[in-house]
XYZ file of N, CA and C in Angstrom:
639
model
N 0.864 -1.207 -0.166
C 0.044 -0.066 0.017
C 0.884 1.181 0.197
N 2.216 1.263 0.471
C 3.014 2.242 0.850
C 3.966 2.545 -0.610
N 3.896 1.574 -1.375
C 4.774 1.494 -2.546
C 6.150 1.402 -2.008
N 7.152 2.208 -2.652
C 8.705 2.319 -2.351
C 8.961 2.879 -0.971
N 7.885 3.634 -0.580
C 7.931 4.486 0.692
C 8.017 3.200 1.811
N 7.372 2.093 1.398
C 7.170 1.001 2.517
C 8.731 0.513 2.955
N 9.430 0.391 1.771
C 11.031 -0.020 1.946
C 12.047 0.758 2.815
N 11.621 1.998 2.795
C 12.403 3.066 3.298
C 12.727 3.155 4.824
N 13.635 3.309 5.197
C 13.920 3.363 6.760
C 13.357 4.597 7.225
N 12.954 5.679 6.525
C 12.501 7.000 6.814
C 10.898 7.003 7.111
N 10.389 5.928 6.838
C 8.915 5.637 7.121
C 8.765 5.519 8.591
N 9.584 4.848 9.375
C 9.425 4.835 10.792
C 8.972 3.482 11.111
N 8.607 2.591 10.149
C 7.659 1.423 10.392
C 8.455 0.573 11.233
N 9.633 0.277 11.098
C 10.574 -0.615 11.767
C 10.624 -0.295 13.157
N 10.966 1.086 13.822
C 11.021 1.905 14.908
C 9.718 1.540 15.647
N 8.911 1.989 14.780
C 7.427 1.918 15.324
C 7.241 0.431 15.937
N 7.501 -0.418 15.230
C 7.114 -1.881 15.594
C 7.976 -2.333 16.962
N 9.310 -1.930 16.607
C 9.962 -2.263 17.841
C 9.916 -1.529 19.175
N 9.078 -0.093 18.977
C 8.643 0.381 20.300
C 7.432 -0.172 20.667
N 6.448 -0.633 19.923
C 5.388 -1.320 20.192
C 5.643 -2.735 20.818
N 6.521 -3.507 20.246
C 6.544 -4.710 20.785
C 7.001 -4.787 22.261
N 7.950 -3.889 22.362
C 8.370 -3.953 23.917
C 7.311 -3.445 25.060
N 6.351 -2.688 24.489
C 5.214 -2.156 25.365
C 4.542 -3.357 26.119
N 4.558 -4.686 25.350
C 3.856 -5.627 25.732
C 4.623 -6.212 26.940
N 5.925 -6.251 26.840
C 6.699 -6.564 28.218
C 6.373 -5.913 29.105
N 6.716 -4.264 28.818
C 6.603 -3.232 29.962
C 5.349 -3.447 30.654
N 4.277 -3.930 30.025
C 2.911 -3.852 30.723
C 2.360 -5.108 31.210
N 3.304 -6.135 30.996
C 3.131 -7.484 31.258
C 4.053 -8.091 32.222
N 5.148 -8.535 31.848
C 6.306 -9.114 32.811
C 6.753 -8.200 34.012
N 7.075 -7.311 33.661
C 7.808 -6.171 34.602
C 6.755 -5.821 35.607
N 5.512 -5.621 35.110
C 4.289 -5.263 36.155
C 4.174 -6.391 37.419
N 4.122 -7.632 36.780
C 4.116 -8.990 37.533
C 5.176 -8.918 38.471
N 6.547 -8.649 38.143
C 7.559 -8.857 38.602
C 7.585 -7.873 39.995
N 7.337 -6.532 39.540
C 7.262 -5.365 40.613
C 6.242 -5.885 41.470
N 4.951 -6.369 41.363
C 4.110 -6.354 42.103
C 4.528 -7.914 43.237
N 5.321 -8.725 42.822
C 5.911 -9.903 43.460
C 6.811 -9.273 44.474
N 7.805 -8.457 43.766
C 8.734 -7.685 44.687
C 8.115 -7.089 45.844
N 7.100 -6.180 45.417
C 6.363 -5.556 46.526
C 5.819 -6.507 47.552
N 5.325 -7.624 47.187
C 4.962 -8.556 48.128
C 5.856 -8.941 49.130
N 7.168 -9.284 48.651
C 8.276 -9.715 49.469
C 8.732 -8.460 50.246
N 8.520 -7.268 49.967
C 9.034 -6.232 50.556
C 7.997 -5.960 51.672
N 6.922 -6.092 51.712
C 5.852 -5.610 52.725
C 6.048 -7.018 53.818
N 6.149 -8.014 53.329
C 6.486 -8.990 54.405
C 7.724 -8.898 55.043
N 8.724 -8.354 54.517
C 10.025 -8.015 55.004
C 9.836 -6.916 56.210
N 8.883 -6.053 55.723
C 8.805 -4.952 56.869
C 8.070 -5.566 58.059
N 7.137 -6.301 57.556
C 6.308 -6.922 58.862
C 7.210 -7.712 59.709
N 8.040 -8.429 59.138
C 9.155 -9.266 59.961
C 10.311 -8.133 60.660
N 10.404 -7.055 59.855
C 11.355 -6.294 60.595
C 10.626 -5.351 61.886
N 9.425 -5.305 61.724
C 8.627 -4.692 63.009
C 8.729 -5.515 64.171
N 8.634 -6.899 63.763
C 8.517 -7.898 64.686
C 10.074 -8.261 65.418
N 11.027 -7.645 64.941
C 12.383 -7.973 65.145
C 12.832 -9.367 64.633
N 12.300 -9.736 63.592
C 12.587 -10.892 63.047
C 13.710 -10.491 62.044
N 14.564 -11.579 61.583
C 15.671 -11.306 60.712
C 15.212 -10.970 59.323
N 15.731 -10.443 58.700
C 15.357 -9.965 57.193
C 16.625 -10.120 56.332
N 16.143 -10.302 55.013
C 17.357 -10.686 54.068
C 18.121 -9.471 53.902
N 19.393 -9.651 53.156
C 20.427 -8.556 53.204
C 19.894 -7.438 52.455
N 19.249 -7.539 51.444
C 18.681 -6.240 50.542
C 17.871 -5.595 51.480
N 17.502 -5.992 52.474
C 16.189 -5.152 53.315
C 16.846 -4.839 54.584
N 18.134 -4.933 54.899
C 18.762 -4.854 56.302
C 18.401 -3.255 56.889
N 18.227 -2.057 55.830
C 18.034 -0.958 56.409
C 16.682 -1.006 57.187
N 15.845 -1.941 56.817
C 14.304 -1.813 57.546
C 14.649 -2.258 59.021
N 15.568 -3.069 59.479
C 15.779 -3.436 60.788
C 16.262 -2.187 61.495
N 16.570 -1.222 60.914
C 17.235 0.158 61.579
C 16.013 1.300 61.552
N 14.755 1.008 61.161
C 13.757 1.703 61.101
C 13.538 2.607 62.385
N 13.766 1.978 63.334
C 13.594 2.738 64.645
C 14.701 3.885 64.830
N 15.751 3.744 64.270
C 16.867 5.017 64.062
C 16.455 5.687 62.934
N 16.129 5.304 61.862
C 15.786 5.992 60.635
C 14.601 6.986 60.557
N 13.477 6.382 61.537
C 12.393 7.260 61.653
C 12.502 8.742 62.328
N 13.844 8.530 63.185
C 14.120 9.934 63.861
C 15.177 10.551 62.967
N 15.731 10.306 61.874
C 16.763 10.649 61.272
C 16.335 11.788 60.365
N 17.226 13.059 60.521
C 16.953 14.269 59.970
C 18.263 14.870 59.166
N 18.112 15.757 58.245
C 19.283 16.274 57.790
C 20.093 17.004 58.682
N 19.444 18.036 59.370
C 20.062 18.781 60.135
C 21.012 19.771 59.595
N 22.279 19.873 60.233
C 23.181 20.816 59.705
C 24.118 20.061 58.548
N 23.824 19.041 58.138
C 24.548 18.114 57.332
C 24.359 18.785 55.930
N 25.429 18.301 55.003
C 25.426 18.455 53.785
C 24.437 17.702 52.642
N 23.505 18.016 52.381
C 22.561 16.967 51.585
C 23.289 16.371 50.107
N 24.423 17.192 49.866
C 25.168 16.612 48.470
C 26.184 15.847 49.116
N 26.258 15.218 50.376
C 27.258 14.087 50.630
C 26.839 12.893 50.172
N 27.527 11.830 49.660
C 27.057 10.482 49.155
C 26.210 9.839 50.454
N 27.131 9.919 51.734
C 26.596 9.128 52.872
C 25.246 9.639 53.064
N 24.804 10.888 53.031
C 23.633 11.665 53.518
C 22.731 11.365 52.376
N 22.728 11.264 51.273
C 22.016 10.790 50.170
C 21.501 9.740 50.525
N 22.419 8.410 50.782
C 22.022 7.235 50.978
C 21.052 7.087 52.081
N 21.639 7.913 53.152
C 20.817 7.657 54.397
C 19.224 8.346 54.138
N 19.392 9.396 53.384
C 18.060 9.925 53.173
C 17.126 9.003 52.514
N 17.632 8.269 51.439
C 16.642 7.280 50.830
C 16.581 6.064 51.445
N 17.315 5.696 52.623
C 16.955 4.710 53.634
C 15.832 5.010 54.344
N 15.988 6.213 54.861
C 14.841 6.697 55.896
C 13.466 6.983 55.149
N 13.656 7.412 53.672
C 12.438 7.698 53.090
C 11.600 6.219 52.576
N 12.512 5.391 52.056
C 12.043 3.816 51.649
C 11.562 3.105 52.976
N 12.339 3.171 54.175
C 11.926 2.439 55.431
C 10.673 3.152 55.748
N 10.317 4.214 55.763
C 9.101 4.794 56.207
C 8.063 4.497 55.227
N 8.300 4.438 53.793
C 7.270 3.899 53.089
C 6.768 2.591 53.149
N 7.608 1.853 53.335
C 7.699 0.281 53.544
C 6.990 -0.090 54.626
N 7.337 0.554 55.911
C 6.456 0.139 56.946
C 5.105 0.736 57.234
N 4.880 2.057 56.464
C 3.451 2.555 56.203
C 2.807 1.407 55.416
N 3.490 0.890 54.289
C 2.609 0.015 53.422
C 2.243 -1.252 54.111
N 3.226 -1.759 55.124
C 2.921 -2.934 55.868
C 1.750 -2.811 56.828
N 1.727 -1.677 57.330
C 0.507 -1.399 58.297
C -0.725 -1.553 57.685
N -0.904 -0.675 56.202
C -2.189 -0.958 55.455
C -2.500 -2.336 55.347
N -1.323 -3.175 54.772
C -1.625 -4.526 54.516
C -2.000 -5.200 55.685
N -1.571 -5.028 56.924
C -1.816 -5.739 58.202
C -3.444 -5.383 58.593
N -3.855 -3.824 58.437
C -5.233 -3.504 58.646
C -6.199 -4.218 57.381
N -5.887 -4.604 56.541
C -6.759 -5.298 55.396
C -6.857 -6.705 55.693
N -5.525 -7.277 56.405
C -5.494 -8.386 56.341
C -6.467 -9.045 57.668
N -6.546 -7.844 58.419
C -7.440 -8.269 59.714
C -9.038 -8.154 59.289
N -9.307 -7.248 58.107
C -10.508 -7.114 57.734
C -11.111 -8.310 56.857
N -10.149 -9.044 56.341
C -10.595 -10.466 55.384
C -10.232 -11.664 56.250
N -9.913 -11.467 57.652
C -9.838 -12.918 58.311
C -8.769 -13.580 57.970
N -7.525 -12.929 57.745
C -6.371 -13.648 57.483
C -6.054 -14.075 56.245
N -6.753 -13.712 55.086
C -6.621 -14.066 53.753
C -5.568 -13.276 53.238
N -4.335 -13.902 53.126
C -3.019 -12.932 52.623
C -3.297 -12.636 51.298
N -3.841 -13.679 50.306
C -3.936 -13.271 48.921
C -4.847 -11.978 48.652
N -6.012 -12.067 49.721
C -7.003 -10.860 49.367
C -6.383 -9.517 49.848
N -5.750 -9.851 50.907
C -5.187 -8.570 51.676
C -4.074 -7.839 50.653
N -3.342 -8.931 49.999
C -2.154 -8.379 49.046
C -2.790 -7.742 47.842
N -3.881 -8.205 47.424
C -4.630 -7.854 46.329
C -5.021 -6.381 46.553
N -5.637 -6.169 47.672
C -6.207 -4.826 48.166
C -4.860 -3.666 48.131
N -3.883 -4.302 48.652
C -2.890 -3.364 49.096
C -1.734 -3.530 47.689
N -2.505 -3.673 46.498
C -1.451 -3.660 45.159
C -0.699 -2.188 44.843
N -1.473 -1.180 45.233
C -0.766 0.036 45.141
C 0.299 0.171 45.712
N 0.117 -0.235 47.139
C 1.516 -0.257 48.209
C 2.592 -0.847 47.676
N 2.170 -2.208 47.175
C 3.186 -3.121 46.696
C 4.045 -2.553 45.690
N 3.327 -1.911 44.772
C 4.058 -1.442 43.597
C 4.812 -0.051 44.024
N 4.390 0.653 44.853
C 5.160 1.924 45.244
C 6.303 1.460 45.994
N 6.103 0.161 47.070
C 7.231 -0.215 47.817
C 8.348 -0.660 46.816
N 7.879 -1.363 45.732
C 8.981 -1.755 44.953
C 9.764 -0.804 44.338
N 9.098 0.361 43.819
C 9.412 1.505 43.100
C 10.445 2.232 43.823
N 10.084 2.306 45.291
C 11.204 3.168 46.034
C 12.169 2.223 46.459
N 12.035 1.127 46.732
C 13.287 0.547 47.173
C 14.131 0.117 45.991
N 13.628 -0.001 44.773
C 14.427 0.046 43.668
C 15.418 1.226 43.449
N 14.667 2.398 43.631
C 15.560 3.648 43.466
C 16.552 3.602 44.599
N 16.347 3.235 45.521
C 17.315 3.080 46.917
C 18.400 2.482 46.430
N 18.105 1.279 45.837
C 19.137 0.178 45.378
C 19.943 0.880 44.317
N 19.250 1.623 43.514
C 20.231 2.334 42.251
C 21.218 3.216 42.721
N 20.545 3.964 43.796
C 21.464 5.155 44.491
C 22.641 4.501 45.291
N 22.282 3.523 45.886
C 23.437 2.905 46.827
C 24.406 2.053 45.998
N 23.853 1.629 45.081
C 24.890 0.569 44.270
C 25.652 1.504 43.372
N 25.019 2.742 42.804
C 25.787 3.775 42.295
C 27.256 4.195 42.876
N 26.993 4.526 44.157
C 27.884 4.924 44.865
C 28.990 3.979 45.426
N 28.422 2.824 45.509
C 29.257 1.672 46.055
C 30.367 1.153 44.903
N 29.834 1.286 43.642
C 30.478 0.665 42.591
C 31.769 1.780 42.346
N 31.296 3.359 42.520
C 32.278 4.285 42.222
C 33.406 3.853 43.370
N 32.898 3.935 44.659
C 33.950 3.574 45.707
C 34.934 2.593 45.697
N 34.249 1.482 45.039
C 35.165 0.220 44.776
C 36.041 0.258 43.564
N 35.897 1.113 42.856
C 36.371 1.286 41.531
C 37.993 1.618 41.597
N 38.879 0.847 40.769
C 40.347 1.220 41.038
C 40.740 2.422 39.993
N 39.790 2.735 39.235
C 39.975 4.043 38.262
C 39.938 5.407 39.038
N 40.850 5.532 39.749
C 40.795 6.960 40.698
C 40.613 7.988 39.550
N 40.893 8.369 38.468
C 41.179 9.473 37.755
C 39.662 9.816 37.320
N 38.589 8.805 36.959
C 37.374 9.197 36.928
C 36.353 9.266 37.934
N 36.915 8.802 39.169
C 36.016 9.189 40.481
C 35.568 10.140 40.785
N 36.140 11.358 40.573
C 35.527 12.686 40.716
C 34.387 13.013 39.984
N 34.645 12.467 38.629
C 33.370 12.952 37.706
C 32.232 12.102 37.926
N 32.317 10.604 38.148
C 31.383 9.945 38.335
C 30.861 10.073 39.667
N 31.389 10.434 40.553
C 30.778 10.779 42.122
C 29.814 11.947 41.747
N 30.332 13.078 41.193
C 29.471 14.347 40.881
C 28.154 13.703 40.287
N 28.369 12.871 39.202
C 27.219 12.383 38.379
C 26.217 11.473 39.459
N 26.736 10.726 40.457
C 26.021 9.728 41.180
C 25.191 10.720 42.155
N 25.930 12.004 42.563
C 25.439 12.756 43.351
C 24.126 13.564 42.697
N 24.244 14.065 41.541
C 23.317 14.595 40.604
C 21.924 13.799 40.612
N 22.278 12.443 40.265
C 21.499 11.510 39.993
C 20.488 11.135 41.553
N 21.231 10.986 42.508
C 20.617 11.123 43.994
C 19.816 12.148 44.220
N 20.266 13.536 43.982
C 19.581 14.737 44.212
C 18.303 15.031 43.426
N 18.401 14.359 42.231
C 17.430 14.621 41.312
C 16.207 13.608 41.666
N 16.782 12.671 41.885
C 15.785 11.437 42.307
C 14.970 12.014 43.858
N 15.704 12.503 44.648
C 15.066 13.266 45.600
C 13.926 14.231 45.470
N 14.614 15.085 44.232
C 13.708 16.288 44.137
C 12.376 15.642 43.347
N 12.705 14.728 42.535
C 11.258 14.356 41.973
C 10.501 13.575 42.989
N 10.877 12.935 44.008
C 10.117 12.340 44.968
C 10.061 12.951 46.101
N 9.888 14.235 46.234
C 10.147 14.998 47.404
C 9.060 14.624 48.386
N 7.786 14.275 47.998
C 6.918 13.891 49.303
C 7.499 12.956 50.061
N 8.172 11.860 49.727
C 8.609 10.832 50.386
C 9.350 11.343 51.451
N 10.269 12.261 51.239
C 11.452 12.916 52.208
C 10.685 13.817 53.267
N 9.687 14.650 52.679
C 8.758 15.300 53.624
C 7.952 14.731 54.537
N 7.491 13.487 54.165
C 6.595 12.484 55.068
C 7.519 11.733 56.000
N 8.886 11.458 55.649
C 9.442 10.808 56.663
C 9.981 11.414 57.386
N 10.117 12.899 57.267
C 10.769 13.877 58.078
C 12.133 14.047 58.106
N 12.848 13.442 57.098
C 14.189 13.583 56.905
C 14.585 15.232 56.367
N 13.807 15.506 55.576
C 14.106 16.781 54.965
C 12.735 17.594 55.214
N 13.158 19.051 55.412
C 12.059 20.129 55.399
C 11.860 20.881 54.079
N 10.688 21.586 54.011
C 10.502 22.031 52.716
C 11.524 23.072 52.154
N 12.423 23.566 53.127
C 13.594 24.466 52.837
C 14.650 23.677 52.457
N 14.872 22.624 52.998
C 15.775 21.537 52.519
C 15.398 21.083 50.880
N 14.204 21.016 50.691
C 13.831 20.427 49.310
C 14.192 21.581 48.244
N 13.981 22.726 48.746
C 14.325 23.943 47.846
C 15.839 23.938 47.581
N 16.431 23.772 48.604
C 18.040 23.546 48.580
C 18.580 22.597 47.592
N 17.616 21.336 47.607
C 17.938 20.182 46.815
C 17.906 20.721 45.259
N 16.882 21.401 44.962
C 16.527 21.988 43.585
C 17.862 22.858 43.122
N 18.121 23.610 44.096
C 19.375 24.462 43.657
C 20.702 23.794 43.320
N 20.757 22.707 44.269
C 22.089 21.709 44.111
C 21.827 20.946 42.656
N 20.664 20.567 42.502
C 20.395 20.041 41.151
C 20.957 20.797 39.914
N 20.647 22.207 39.984
C 20.995 23.025 39.152
C 22.504 23.106 39.057
N 23.034 23.372 40.184
C 24.662 23.255 40.336
C 25.110 22.032 39.870
N 24.712 20.742 40.094
C 25.421 19.707 39.622
C 25.345 19.604 38.091
N 24.043 19.901 37.659
C 23.884 19.925 36.078
C 24.999 20.592 35.313
N 25.164 21.825 35.883
C 26.290 22.585 35.418
C 27.651 22.013 35.551
N 27.963 21.263 36.511
C 29.130 20.659 36.815
C 29.485 19.363 35.855
N 28.264 18.736 35.534
C 28.422 17.467 34.830
C 28.489 17.749 33.119
N 27.868 18.955 32.963
C 27.403 19.427 31.367
C 28.789 19.244 30.755
N 29.734 20.023 31.165
C 31.047 19.606 30.306
C 31.821 18.326 30.113
N 31.183 17.370 30.956
C 31.534 15.954 30.654
C 30.406 15.132 29.872
N 29.458 15.887 29.231
C 28.363 15.208 28.754
C 28.956 14.036 27.718
N 29.816 14.929 26.660
C 30.032 14.095 25.673
C 30.811 12.782 26.013
N 31.835 13.047 26.717
C 32.601 11.794 27.094
C 31.910 10.931 27.873
N 31.094 11.323 28.610
C 30.233 10.332 29.485
C 29.281 9.482 28.451
N 28.671 10.309 27.606
C 27.974 9.655 26.620
C 28.753 8.575 25.680
N 29.973 8.993 25.244
C 30.738 8.163 24.395
C 31.280 7.043 25.208
N 31.409 6.994 26.383
C 31.670 6.052 27.301
C 30.815 4.676 27.162
N 29.592 4.972 26.893
C 28.660 3.943 26.557
C 29.038 2.943 25.281
N 29.883 3.596 24.371
C 30.231 2.768 23.208
C 29.148 2.631 22.381
N 28.121 3.342 22.138
C 26.985 3.184 21.267
C 27.362 3.475 19.863
């Protein structure tokens, strides 16, 4: 029907098909995995509240008693350790809150775990999203710290700080709810995002080239 245009790469048919095909995976497998992960996270939060052991990826939940009272105070928010602590406090608060909602629903349905988890689907999804962001931030800083390439550490550290601060700015409500940051702290985060964007801008080309695309 398109004649010769159907064979041309400029028509975008190939790219359009590739983009559409992956949507099926995003809307299918990934959502199922996220909800499954959220279930495990809520169960881990329930265990942490009862002082039961939790897996290594969820260890920060066992420090919820400490993290719920953690605040930025006079510290610098653009410190890697402080950024990680901020995310741990926000994630722990979100997961413990989700576990409380789940337990309320569990009581309403006479202990039917599957039904209570179904009602708490939104909390499961959000729990997985927030925990994953914490993992990304923590893993980024740890990978830089353990790298033997000292010459690139300063640039990558600034990039990781920018990522951590941008993520905080995007999910500011989490940090206000957890009490780790105040509204003025969030304003300062926004300013720092602009500052670190300028720092990273001059390295944009080499950082992009490093992907070898």
